[in-house]
mmCIF file of C-alpha atoms in Angstrom:
data_model
loop_
_atom_site.group_PDB
_atom_site.id
_atom_site.type_symbol
_atom_site.label_atom_id
_atom_site.label_comp_id
_atom_site.label_asym_id
_atom_site.label_seq_id
_atom_site.Cartn_x
_atom_site.Cartn_y
_atom_site.Cartn_z
ATOM 1 C CA UNK F 183 -0.186 0.113 -0.082
ATOM 2 C CA UNK F 184 1.434 3.296 -0.950
ATOM 3 C CA UNK F 185 2.111 6.172 1.614
ATOM 4 C CA UNK F 186 -0.634 8.166 0.156
ATOM 5 C CA UNK F 187 -3.187 5.360 0.117
ATOM 6 C CA UNK F 188 -2.252 4.540 3.800
ATOM 7 C CA UNK F 189 -2.692 8.195 4.840
ATOM 8 C CA UNK F 190 -5.979 8.674 3.303
ATOM 9 C CA UNK F 191 -7.098 5.003 4.812
ATOM 10 C CA UNK F 192 -6.264 6.153 8.105
ATOM 11 C CA UNK F 193 -7.943 10.006 7.635
ATOM 12 C CA UNK F 194 -11.222 8.008 6.437
ATOM 13 C CA UNK F 195 -11.120 5.676 9.404
ATOM 14 C CA UNK F 196 -10.519 8.204 12.177
ATOM 15 C CA UNK F 197 -14.062 10.026 12.262
ATOM 16 C CA UNK F 198 -17.408 8.745 13.872
ATOM 17 C CA UNK F 199 -18.763 5.798 15.956
ATOM 18 C CA UNK F 200 -15.989 3.143 17.202
ATOM 19 C CA UNK F 201 -15.910 0.030 18.863
ATOM 20 C CA UNK F 202 -13.408 -2.292 20.504
ATOM 21 C CA UNK F 203 -14.693 -5.254 18.880
ATOM 22 C CA UNK F 204 -13.175 -6.426 15.691
ATOM 23 C CA UNK F 205 -16.133 -6.930 13.582
ATOM 24 C CA UNK F 206 -15.922 -8.012 9.707
ATOM 25 C CA UNK F 207 -18.541 -7.266 7.422
ATOM 26 C CA UNK F 208 -18.633 -8.561 3.805
ATOM 27 C CA UNK F 209 -20.868 -6.419 1.642
ATOM 28 C CA UNK F 210 -21.352 -7.833 -2.271
ATOM 29 C CA UNK F 211 -23.833 -5.919 -4.581
ATOM 30 C CA UNK F 212 -25.602 -7.218 -7.652
ATOM 31 C CA UNK F 213 -27.013 -10.555 -6.707
ATOM 32 C CA UNK F 214 -29.966 -11.355 -8.778
ATOM 33 C CA UNK F 215 -29.334 -9.025 -11.381
ATOM 34 C CA UNK F 216 -28.321 -10.100 -14.981
ATOM 35 C CA UNK F 217 -25.537 -8.770 -16.837
ATOM 36 C CA UNK F 218 -23.535 -11.041 -19.365
ATOM 37 C CA UNK F 219 -25.764 -14.285 -20.165
ATOM 38 C CA UNK F 220 -22.975 -16.659 -21.187
ATOM 39 C CA UNK F 221 -19.642 -17.288 -22.856
ATOM 40 C CA UNK F 222 -21.064 -17.737 -26.293
ATOM 41 C CA UNK F 223 -22.899 -14.420 -26.068
ATOM 42 C CA UNK F 224 -19.932 -12.409 -24.757
ATOM 43 C CA UNK F 225 -17.940 -14.103 -27.591
ATOM 44 C CA UNK F 226 -20.859 -13.008 -30.292
ATOM 45 C CA UNK F 227 -20.736 -9.332 -28.818
ATOM 46 C CA UNK F 228 -16.925 -9.345 -29.173
ATOM 47 C CA UNK F 229 -17.450 -10.342 -32.806
ATOM 48 C CA UNK F 230 -19.844 -7.549 -33.287
ATOM 49 C CA UNK F 231 -17.042 -5.112 -32.055
ATOM 50 C CA UNK F 232 -18.564 -3.994 -28.966
ATOM 51 C CA UNK F 233 -15.635 -3.470 -26.491
ATOM 52 C CA UNK F 234 -16.822 -5.413 -23.340
ATOM 53 C CA UNK F 235 -13.701 -7.218 -23.068
ATOM 54 C CA UNK F 236 -12.146 -3.772 -21.523
ATOM 55 C CA UNK F 237 -14.975 -3.678 -18.691
ATOM 56 C CA UNK F 238 -14.250 -6.520 -16.312
ATOM 57 C CA UNK F 239 -18.048 -6.630 -15.023
ATOM 58 C CA UNK F 240 -19.147 -7.321 -18.598
ATOM 59 C CA UNK F 241 -16.531 -9.822 -18.940
ATOM 60 C CA UNK F 242 -17.180 -11.693 -15.809
ATOM 61 C CA UNK F 243 -20.334 -10.766 -14.380
ATOM 62 C CA UNK F 244 -23.345 -13.383 -14.808
ATOM 63 C CA UNK F 245 -26.445 -14.297 -12.874
ATOM 64 C CA UNK F 246 -25.355 -16.573 -10.040
ATOM 65 C CA UNK F 247 -25.890 -20.251 -10.621
ATOM 66 C CA UNK F 248 -26.361 -23.302 -8.491
ATOM 67 C CA UNK F 249 -22.633 -24.151 -9.085
ATOM 68 C CA UNK F 250 -21.594 -20.553 -7.885
ATOM 69 C CA UNK F 251 -23.434 -20.879 -4.895
ATOM 70 C CA UNK F 252 -22.593 -24.305 -3.913
ATOM 71 C CA UNK F 253 -18.706 -23.415 -4.413
ATOM 72 C CA UNK F 254 -18.931 -20.205 -2.276
ATOM 73 C CA UNK F 255 -21.001 -21.991 0.609
ATOM 74 C CA UNK F 256 -18.601 -25.077 0.550
ATOM 75 C CA UNK F 257 -15.777 -22.507 1.362
ATOM 76 C CA UNK F 258 -17.412 -20.471 3.865
ATOM 77 C CA UNK F 259 -18.579 -23.446 6.169
ATOM 78 C CA UNK F 260 -14.741 -24.218 6.451
ATOM 79 C CA UNK F 261 -14.350 -21.239 8.819
ATOM 80 C CA UNK F 262 -15.626 -19.996 12.051
ATOM 81 C CA UNK F 263 -15.055 -17.020 14.011
ATOM 82 C CA UNK F 264 -14.815 -16.496 18.011
ATOM 83 C CA UNK F 265 -18.661 -16.642 18.443
ATOM 84 C CA UNK F 266 -18.313 -20.107 16.455
ATOM 85 C CA UNK F 267 -20.087 -18.301 13.238
ATOM 86 C CA UNK F 268 -19.451 -18.883 9.837
ATOM 87 C CA UNK F 269 -18.258 -15.806 7.508
ATOM 88 C CA UNK F 270 -21.378 -14.169 6.374
ATOM 89 C CA UNK F 271 -21.784 -12.273 3.178
ATOM 90 C CA UNK F 272 -24.346 -9.692 2.830
ATOM 91 C CA UNK F 273 -25.768 -10.034 -0.650
ATOM 92 C CA UNK F 274 -27.218 -6.959 -1.612
ATOM 93 C CA UNK F 275 -29.714 -7.969 -3.977
ATOM 94 C CA UNK F 276 -32.311 -6.899 -6.735
ATOM 95 C CA UNK F 277 -35.571 -8.481 -7.156
ATOM 96 C CA UNK F 278 -36.567 -7.779 -10.589
ATOM 97 C CA UNK F 279 -34.892 -7.897 -14.350
ATOM 98 C CA UNK F 280 -36.197 -6.641 -17.429
ATOM 99 C CA UNK F 281 -38.751 -8.716 -19.487
ATOM 100 C CA UNK F 282 -37.259 -8.346 -22.646
ATOM 101 C CA UNK F 283 -40.273 -10.008 -24.543
ATOM 102 C CA UNK F 284 -42.817 -7.761 -23.217
ATOM 103 C CA UNK F 285 -40.721 -4.970 -23.832
ATOM 104 C CA UNK F 286 -40.085 -5.457 -27.565
ATOM 105 C CA UNK F 287 -44.007 -6.476 -27.742
ATOM 106 C CA UNK F 288 -44.434 -2.900 -26.402
ATOM 107 C CA UNK F 289 -42.473 -1.418 -29.124
ATOM 108 C CA UNK F 290 -39.601 -0.397 -26.874
ATOM 109 C CA UNK F 291 -42.146 2.358 -25.736
ATOM 110 C CA UNK F 292 -43.082 0.583 -22.134
ATOM 111 C CA UNK F 293 -40.668 -0.757 -19.298
ATOM 112 C CA UNK F 294 -41.865 -4.323 -18.154
ATOM 113 C CA UNK F 295 -40.004 -6.583 -15.783
ATOM 114 C CA UNK F 296 -40.025 -10.027 -14.341
ATOM 115 C CA UNK F 297 -39.121 -11.435 -10.953
ATOM 116 C CA UNK F 298 -35.760 -12.838 -10.341
ATOM 117 C CA UNK F 299 -37.643 -16.029 -9.619
ATOM 118 C CA UNK F 300 -38.810 -16.095 -13.381
ATOM 119 C CA UNK F 301 -35.097 -15.036 -14.469
ATOM 120 C CA UNK F 302 -33.472 -17.957 -12.643
ATOM 121 C CA UNK F 303 -35.802 -20.330 -14.437
ATOM 122 C CA UNK F 304 -34.886 -19.124 -17.724
ATOM 123 C CA UNK F 305 -30.971 -19.800 -17.275
ATOM 124 C CA UNK F 306 -29.486 -23.374 -17.287
ATOM 125 C CA UNK F 307 -28.336 -24.479 -14.036
ATOM 126 C CA UNK F 308 -30.307 -21.929 -12.146
ATOM 127 C CA UNK F 309 -33.663 -23.381 -11.515
ATOM 128 C CA UNK F 310 -32.760 -24.280 -7.996
ATOM 129 C CA UNK F 311 -30.750 -21.019 -6.962
ATOM 130 C CA UNK F 312 -33.606 -19.607 -4.886
ATOM 131 C CA UNK F 313 -34.170 -22.693 -2.971
ATOM 132 C CA UNK F 314 -30.520 -23.048 -2.346
ATOM 133 C CA UNK F 315 -30.014 -19.612 -1.162
ATOM 134 C CA UNK F 316 -32.842 -19.647 1.065
ATOM 135 C CA UNK F 317 -32.091 -23.192 2.797
ATOM 136 C CA UNK F 318 -27.970 -22.829 2.754
ATOM 137 C CA UNK F 319 -27.523 -19.024 2.356
ATOM 138 C CA UNK F 320 -30.123 -17.707 4.596
ATOM 139 C CA UNK F 321 -30.966 -20.535 6.799
ATOM 140 C CA UNK F 322 -27.422 -21.281 7.146
ATOM 141 C CA UNK F 323 -26.440 -17.353 7.690
ATOM 142 C CA UNK F 324 -23.961 -17.728 4.528
ATOM 143 C CA UNK F 325 -25.395 -15.363 2.189
ATOM 144 C CA UNK F 326 -27.811 -12.851 3.465
ATOM 145 C CA UNK F 327 -29.725 -10.721 1.204
ATOM 146 C CA UNK F 328 -30.442 -6.803 1.734
ATOM 147 C CA UNK F 329 -31.757 -4.321 -0.804
ATOM 148 C CA UNK F 330 -30.018 -2.974 -3.647
ATOM 149 C CA UNK F 331 -32.904 -1.863 -5.775
ATOM 150 C CA UNK F 332 -35.777 -3.284 -7.827
ATOM 151 C CA UNK F 333 -33.651 -4.025 -10.784
ATOM 152 C CA UNK F 334 -30.028 -2.765 -11.497
ATOM 153 C CA UNK F 335 -30.622 -0.222 -14.207
ATOM 154 C CA UNK F 336 -32.316 3.152 -14.767
ATOM 155 C CA UNK F 337 -35.564 2.019 -16.709
ATOM 156 C CA UNK F 338 -36.289 5.539 -18.306
ATOM 157 C CA UNK F 339 -32.503 6.069 -19.376
ATOM 158 C CA UNK F 340 -32.495 2.454 -20.756
ATOM 159 C CA UNK F 341 -35.357 2.955 -22.757
ATOM 160 C CA UNK F 342 -33.940 6.032 -24.309
ATOM 161 C CA UNK F 343 -30.965 4.309 -25.049
ATOM 162 C CA UNK F 344 -32.925 1.647 -26.955
ATOM 163 C CA UNK F 345 -34.491 4.024 -28.770
ATOM 164 C CA UNK F 346 -31.767 6.238 -29.453
ATOM 165 C CA UNK F 347 -30.439 4.254 -32.585
ATOM 166 C CA UNK F 348 -27.250 3.192 -30.888
ATOM 167 C CA UNK F 349 -26.666 -0.091 -32.360
ATOM 168 C CA UNK F 350 -24.925 -1.827 -29.872
ATOM 169 C CA UNK F 351 -27.715 -1.358 -27.501
ATOM 170 C CA UNK F 352 -30.162 -3.240 -29.978
ATOM 171 C CA UNK F 353 -27.679 -6.173 -30.270
ATOM 172 C CA UNK F 354 -27.310 -6.239 -26.473
ATOM 173 C CA UNK F 355 -30.959 -6.341 -26.095
ATOM 174 C CA UNK F 356 -31.483 -9.119 -28.620
ATOM 175 C CA UNK F 357 -29.007 -11.254 -26.397
ATOM 176 C CA UNK F 358 -30.478 -9.933 -23.220
ATOM 177 C CA UNK F 359 -27.426 -8.236 -21.969
ATOM 178 C CA UNK F 360 -27.064 -4.967 -20.095
ATOM 179 C CA UNK F 361 -24.284 -3.105 -21.266
ATOM 180 C CA UNK F 362 -24.206 0.439 -19.590
ATOM 181 C CA UNK F 363 -20.924 1.383 -21.301
ATOM 182 C CA UNK F 364 -20.031 4.785 -21.684
ATOM 183 C CA UNK F 365 -18.322 4.439 -25.131
ATOM 184 C CA UNK F 366 -21.114 5.872 -27.176
ATOM 185 C CA UNK F 367 -21.016 9.760 -26.383
ATOM 186 C CA UNK F 368 -24.673 9.204 -25.456
ATOM 187 C CA UNK F 369 -25.401 10.093 -21.972
ATOM 188 C CA UNK F 370 -28.443 7.740 -21.388
ATOM 189 C CA UNK F 371 -26.125 4.786 -22.373
ATOM 190 C CA UNK F 372 -24.766 4.707 -18.674
ATOM 191 C CA UNK F 373 -28.112 3.507 -17.333
ATOM 192 C CA UNK F 374 -26.885 1.147 -14.408
ATOM 193 C CA UNK F 375 -27.643 3.649 -11.538
ATOM 194 C CA UNK F 376 -31.284 2.921 -10.741
ATOM 195 C CA UNK F 377 -32.252 5.820 -8.583
ATOM 196 C CA UNK F 378 -30.624 8.441 -10.826
ATOM 197 C CA UNK F 379 -32.978 11.202 -12.053
ATOM 198 C CA UNK F 380 -33.422 14.400 -13.953
ATOM 199 C CA UNK F 381 -36.621 15.995 -12.814
ATOM 200 C CA UNK F 382 -39.354 15.803 -10.288
ATOM 201 C CA UNK F 383 -41.535 13.521 -12.410
ATOM 202 C CA UNK F 384 -38.599 11.054 -12.445
ATOM 203 C CA UNK F 385 -38.131 11.405 -8.736
ATOM 204 C CA UNK F 386 -41.582 10.512 -7.992
ATOM 205 C CA UNK F 387 -41.577 7.405 -10.188
ATOM 206 C CA UNK F 388 -38.286 6.210 -8.500
ATOM 207 C CA UNK F 389 -40.112 6.698 -4.981
ATOM 208 C CA UNK F 390 -42.786 4.107 -6.370
ATOM 209 C CA UNK F 391 -40.179 1.712 -7.964
ATOM 210 C CA UNK F 392 -38.228 1.530 -4.360
ATOM 211 C CA UNK F 393 -41.554 1.064 -2.672
ATOM 212 C CA UNK F 394 -42.263 -1.844 -5.010
ATOM 213 C CA UNK F 395 -38.924 -3.467 -4.715
ATOM 214 C CA UNK F 396 -39.055 -3.459 -0.986
ATOM 215 C CA UNK F 397 -42.369 -5.079 -1.115
ATOM 216 C CA UNK F 398 -40.961 -7.760 -3.765
ATOM 217 C CA UNK F 399 -37.985 -8.195 -1.546
ATOM 218 C CA UNK F 400 -40.166 -9.228 1.430
ATOM 219 C CA UNK F 401 -42.270 -11.620 -0.852
ATOM 220 C CA UNK F 402 -39.443 -13.265 -2.583
ATOM 221 C CA UNK F 403 -37.087 -13.640 0.771
ATOM 222 C CA UNK F 404 -39.658 -13.865 3.510
ATOM 223 C CA UNK F 405 -38.674 -10.674 5.397
ATOM 224 C CA UNK F 406 -38.102 -6.998 5.116
ATOM 225 C CA UNK F 407 -34.590 -5.448 4.096
ATOM 226 C CA UNK F 408 -33.485 -3.304 7.098
ATOM 227 C CA UNK F 409 -30.583 -1.984 5.125
ATOM 228 C CA UNK F 410 -29.954 -0.480 1.632
ATOM 229 C CA UNK F 411 -26.967 -0.151 -0.713
ATOM 230 C CA UNK F 412 -28.130 2.042 -3.889
ATOM 231 C CA UNK F 413 -26.982 0.699 -7.152
ATOM 232 C CA UNK F 414 -23.860 2.419 -8.167
ATOM 233 C CA UNK F 415 -24.025 4.412 -4.957
ATOM 234 C CA UNK F 416 -26.550 7.010 -6.501
ATOM 235 C CA UNK F 417 -29.305 7.939 -4.201
ATOM 236 C CA UNK F 418 -31.122 11.228 -3.496
ATOM 237 C CA UNK F 419 -32.263 12.109 0.104
ATOM 238 C CA UNK F 420 -35.973 11.884 -1.301
ATOM 239 C CA UNK F 421 -35.837 8.403 -0.847
ATOM 240 C CA UNK F 422 -34.946 8.519 2.608
ATOM 241 C CA UNK F 423 -38.909 8.595 3.741
ATOM 242 C CA UNK F 424 -39.898 5.778 1.317
ATOM 243 C CA UNK F 425 -37.313 3.666 2.894
ATOM 244 C CA UNK F 426 -38.075 4.391 6.274
ATOM 245 C CA UNK F 427 -41.835 3.714 5.654
ATOM 246 C CA UNK F 428 -40.745 0.364 4.397
ATOM 247 C CA UNK F 429 -38.724 -0.716 7.003
ATOM 248 C CA UNK F 430 -35.065 0.235 5.805
ATOM 249 C CA UNK F 431 -33.312 1.956 8.819
ATOM 250 C CA UNK F 432 -29.584 1.517 7.772
ATOM 251 C CA UNK F 433 -27.860 2.890 4.555
ATOM 252 C CA UNK F 434 -24.469 1.031 3.969
ATOM 253 C CA UNK F 435 -23.583 4.003 1.473
ATOM 254 C CA UNK F 436 -22.103 6.626 3.877
ATOM 255 C CA UNK F 437 -20.144 7.968 0.726
ATOM 256 C CA UNK F 438 -22.712 8.182 -2.235
ATOM 257 C CA UNK F 439 -23.779 10.588 -5.047
ATOM 258 C CA UNK F 440 -26.598 12.724 -5.150
ATOM 259 C CA UNK F 441 -28.260 13.839 -8.542
ATOM 260 C CA UNK F 442 -27.669 17.498 -9.090
ATOM 261 C CA UNK F 443 -28.398 19.957 -11.832
ATOM 262 C CA UNK F 444 -27.305 19.359 -15.093
ATOM 263 C CA UNK F 445 -27.280 15.694 -15.044
ATOM 264 C CA UNK F 446 -24.161 15.788 -12.584
ATOM 265 C CA UNK F 447 -23.632 14.072 -9.380
ATOM 266 C CA UNK F 448 -22.707 15.404 -6.124
ATOM 267 C CA UNK F 449 -20.615 13.468 -3.850
ATOM 268 C CA UNK F 450 -21.909 13.001 -0.165
ATOM 269 C CA UNK F 451 -19.224 11.793 2.729
ATOM 270 C CA UNK F 452 -21.312 10.511 5.882
ATOM 271 C CA UNK F 453 -18.826 8.779 8.321
ATOM 272 C CA UNK F 454 -19.492 6.139 10.920
ATOM 273 C CA UNK F 455 -22.704 6.289 12.630
ATOM 274 C CA UNK F 456 -24.186 9.597 10.891
ATOM 275 C CA UNK F 457 -27.597 10.089 11.442
ATOM 276 C CA UNK F 458 -30.086 11.662 9.109
ATOM 277 C CA UNK F 459 -33.281 14.027 9.819
ATOM 278 C CA UNK F 460 -35.133 10.388 10.120
ATOM 279 C CA UNK F 461 -32.506 8.848 12.471
ATOM 280 C CA UNK F 462 -31.382 6.383 9.372
ATOM 281 C CA UNK F 463 -27.659 5.270 10.113
ATOM 282 C CA UNK F 464 -24.951 5.390 7.818
ATOM 283 C CA UNK F 465 -21.680 3.691 7.531
ATOM 284 C CA UNK F 466 -19.098 3.079 4.732
ATOM 285 C CA UNK F 467 -16.897 0.372 3.279
ATOM 286 C CA UNK F 468 -13.195 0.739 4.222
ATOM 287 C CA UNK F 469 -11.660 -2.550 2.789
ATOM 288 C CA UNK F 470 -11.891 -3.954 -0.913
ATOM 289 C CA UNK F 471 -11.584 -7.371 -2.247
ATOM 290 C CA UNK F 472 -12.328 -7.363 -5.757
ATOM 291 C CA UNK F 473 -10.044 -10.125 -7.642
ATOM 292 C CA UNK F 474 -12.141 -9.917 -10.743
ATOM 293 C CA UNK F 475 -11.082 -6.745 -11.553
ATOM 294 C CA UNK F 476 -7.450 -7.795 -11.625
ATOM 295 C CA UNK F 477 -6.650 -11.501 -10.805
ATOM 296 C CA UNK F 478 -2.946 -10.680 -10.739
ATOM 297 C CA UNK F 479 -3.041 -8.098 -7.821
ATOM 298 C CA UNK F 480 -2.401 -9.182 -4.320
ATOM 299 C CA UNK F 481 -5.976 -8.585 -2.935
ATOM 300 C CA UNK F 482 -5.198 -10.789 0.172
ATOM 301 C CA UNK F 483 -2.269 -8.706 1.740
ATOM 302 C CA UNK F 484 -4.087 -5.404 0.478
ATOM 303 C CA UNK F 485 -7.373 -6.245 2.037
ATOM 304 C CA UNK F 486 -5.400 -7.183 5.472
ATOM 305 C CA UNK F 487 -3.631 -4.149 5.503
ATOM 306 C CA UNK F 488 -6.819 -2.181 5.116
ATOM 307 C CA UNK F 489 -8.481 -4.085 8.096
ATOM 308 C CA UNK F 490 -5.505 -3.443 10.181
ATOM 309 C CA UNK F 491 -5.873 0.286 9.634
ATOM 310 C CA UNK F 492 -9.772 0.075 10.391
ATOM 311 C CA UNK F 493 -9.239 -2.053 13.539
ATOM 312 C CA UNK F 494 -6.708 0.395 14.867
ATOM 313 C CA UNK F 495 -9.104 3.133 14.997
ATOM 314 C CA UNK F 496 -11.926 0.919 16.208
ATOM 315 C CA UNK F 497 -13.990 0.617 13.008
ATOM 316 C CA UNK F 498 -15.552 -2.677 11.572
ATOM 317 C CA UNK F 499 -13.627 -3.853 8.633
ATOM 318 C CA UNK F 500 -16.397 -3.670 5.759
ATOM 319 C CA UNK F 501 -15.070 -5.581 3.095
ATOM 320 C CA UNK F 502 -16.603 -4.439 -0.579
ATOM 321 C CA UNK F 503 -16.658 -7.539 -2.807
ATOM 322 C CA UNK F 504 -19.198 -7.643 -5.735
ATOM 323 C CA UNK F 505 -21.125 -10.494 -6.971
ATOM 324 C CA UNK F 506 -18.867 -10.424 -10.101
ATOM 325 C CA UNK F 507 -15.826 -11.798 -8.109
ATOM 326 C CA UNK F 508 -17.965 -15.205 -7.426
ATOM 327 C CA UNK F 509 -19.442 -15.780 -10.848
ATOM 328 C CA UNK F 510 -18.098 -18.536 -13.038
ATOM 329 C CA UNK F 511 -20.912 -18.365 -15.709
ATOM 330 C CA UNK F 512 -18.807 -16.794 -18.458
ATOM 331 C CA UNK F 513 -15.461 -17.560 -17.222
ATOM 332 C CA UNK F 514 -15.224 -20.559 -14.698
ATOM 333 C CA UNK F 515 -11.681 -19.416 -13.827
ATOM 334 C CA UNK F 516 -12.771 -15.992 -12.755
ATOM 335 C CA UNK F 517 -14.823 -17.757 -9.714
ATOM 336 C CA UNK F 518 -12.135 -20.389 -9.105
ATOM 337 C CA UNK F 519 -9.320 -17.829 -8.462
ATOM 338 C CA UNK F 520 -11.560 -15.672 -6.479
ATOM 339 C CA UNK F 521 -12.288 -18.582 -4.183
ATOM 340 C CA UNK F 522 -8.760 -19.355 -3.824
ATOM 341 C CA UNK F 523 -8.129 -15.877 -2.659
ATOM 342 C CA UNK F 524 -10.754 -15.693 -0.352
ATOM 343 C CA UNK F 525 -9.721 -19.034 1.313
ATOM 344 C CA UNK F 526 -6.359 -17.560 2.060
ATOM 345 C CA UNK F 527 -7.922 -14.219 3.201
ATOM 346 C CA UNK F 528 -10.145 -15.743 5.693
ATOM 347 C CA UNK F 529 -7.452 -18.145 6.952
ATOM 348 C CA UNK F 530 -5.185 -15.117 7.279
ATOM 349 C CA UNK F 531 -7.729 -12.950 9.002
ATOM 350 C CA UNK F 532 -8.522 -15.292 11.608
ATOM 351 C CA UNK F 533 -4.768 -16.440 12.116
ATOM 352 C CA UNK F 534 -4.132 -12.409 12.658
ATOM 353 C CA UNK F 535 -7.107 -11.430 14.637
ATOM 354 C CA UNK F 536 -8.659 -14.739 16.639
ATOM 355 C CA UNK F 537 -11.493 -12.534 18.243
ATOM 356 C CA UNK F 538 -12.868 -11.364 14.806
ATOM 357 C CA UNK F 539 -16.574 -11.596 14.666
ATOM 358 C CA UNK F 540 -18.458 -11.799 11.348
ATOM 359 C CA UNK F 541 -21.591 -9.890 11.085
ATOM 360 C CA UNK F 542 -24.257 -8.937 8.379
ATOM 361 C CA UNK F 543 -24.720 -5.408 7.465
ATOM 362 C CA UNK F 544 -28.308 -4.986 9.227
ATOM 363 C CA UNK F 545 -26.397 -6.861 12.261
ATOM 364 C CA UNK F 546 -23.725 -4.115 12.056
ATOM 365 C CA UNK F 547 -26.453 -1.479 12.228
ATOM 366 C CA UNK F 548 -27.933 -2.917 15.306
ATOM 367 C CA UNK F 549 -24.608 -2.713 16.965
ATOM 368 C CA UNK F 550 -24.006 0.831 15.645
ATOM 369 C CA UNK F 551 -27.730 1.795 17.070
ATOM 370 C CA UNK F 552 -27.040 0.198 20.273
ATOM 371 C CA UNK F 553 -29.910 -2.314 20.008
ATOM 372 C CA UNK F 554 -27.259 -5.133 20.228
ATOM 373 C CA UNK F 555 -24.532 -5.411 22.568
#
């Protein structure tokens, strides 16, 4: 870790709430969301000249399969913390994806969605994903879902992109791919931030989408999400009341962006334990484990170094690690190499700090709020 990075990490971990406990939280975004369906379609889009090989999400990110979950769970159950708990990954999940057939039948003028339960059934080796997730992931407290959005795209921007004449968007649509690339010169091509808006009308629509999504989350997983991680870390304050009314009292995105005038984004920095006017609590991620981004980088020692700094200042180690890292649907070696590194990371952190405690994001919120000792 460079001197500059180490200095910044120390400064970020200084302010706000602190604890003597060595808490470890894995926060993993994008579960349930589609991106690249298969290796075959990846190669097809490459042959069409779409530069997806330069974007590691589009190269590696695929809807989680039974094989992905089984491989992850088999690793997690090998380890236990000082409370005899396995590592638990907070899976920030969406509950719906675009219904491509209905959108096409509507002439690309209307947005329609399908629940992730339907999406899983449309992919090979995915029919049993939700049962596996519920039985081993939720009941076994290995993969704990929290709310990431109804779907991982801005529906209005995506429809505008589809109707803009950009050829790569129609090719992607025909193959049920979400691109979200910024290589077209068209601002609507960057549509992955679900809660971004341009005007009052779009703000109100997003509030309705969030309320709908939270109800669907309860319907699919059997309980209400108590925390939020907004997709692409974009969220306006207007959503806070909707979130509170629907049971969301914690926000994982202390560092986030608020839509501003002219389509720009304003950076907001809230530190540990910050409370807004509704008493919702914020925290932020201070460690990174993203092997899919660069498998040659030493993510294990880098993450351990960040954990050391966090614990020095009495902060939990909140580890950012997206779903793409655990996905093998496009390139199996992406998942295999990540799990090898995760195995080493877990082994090393337990050896270095035998008293660490694995907790989920909503459990961290309870600890910060003082409702759990």
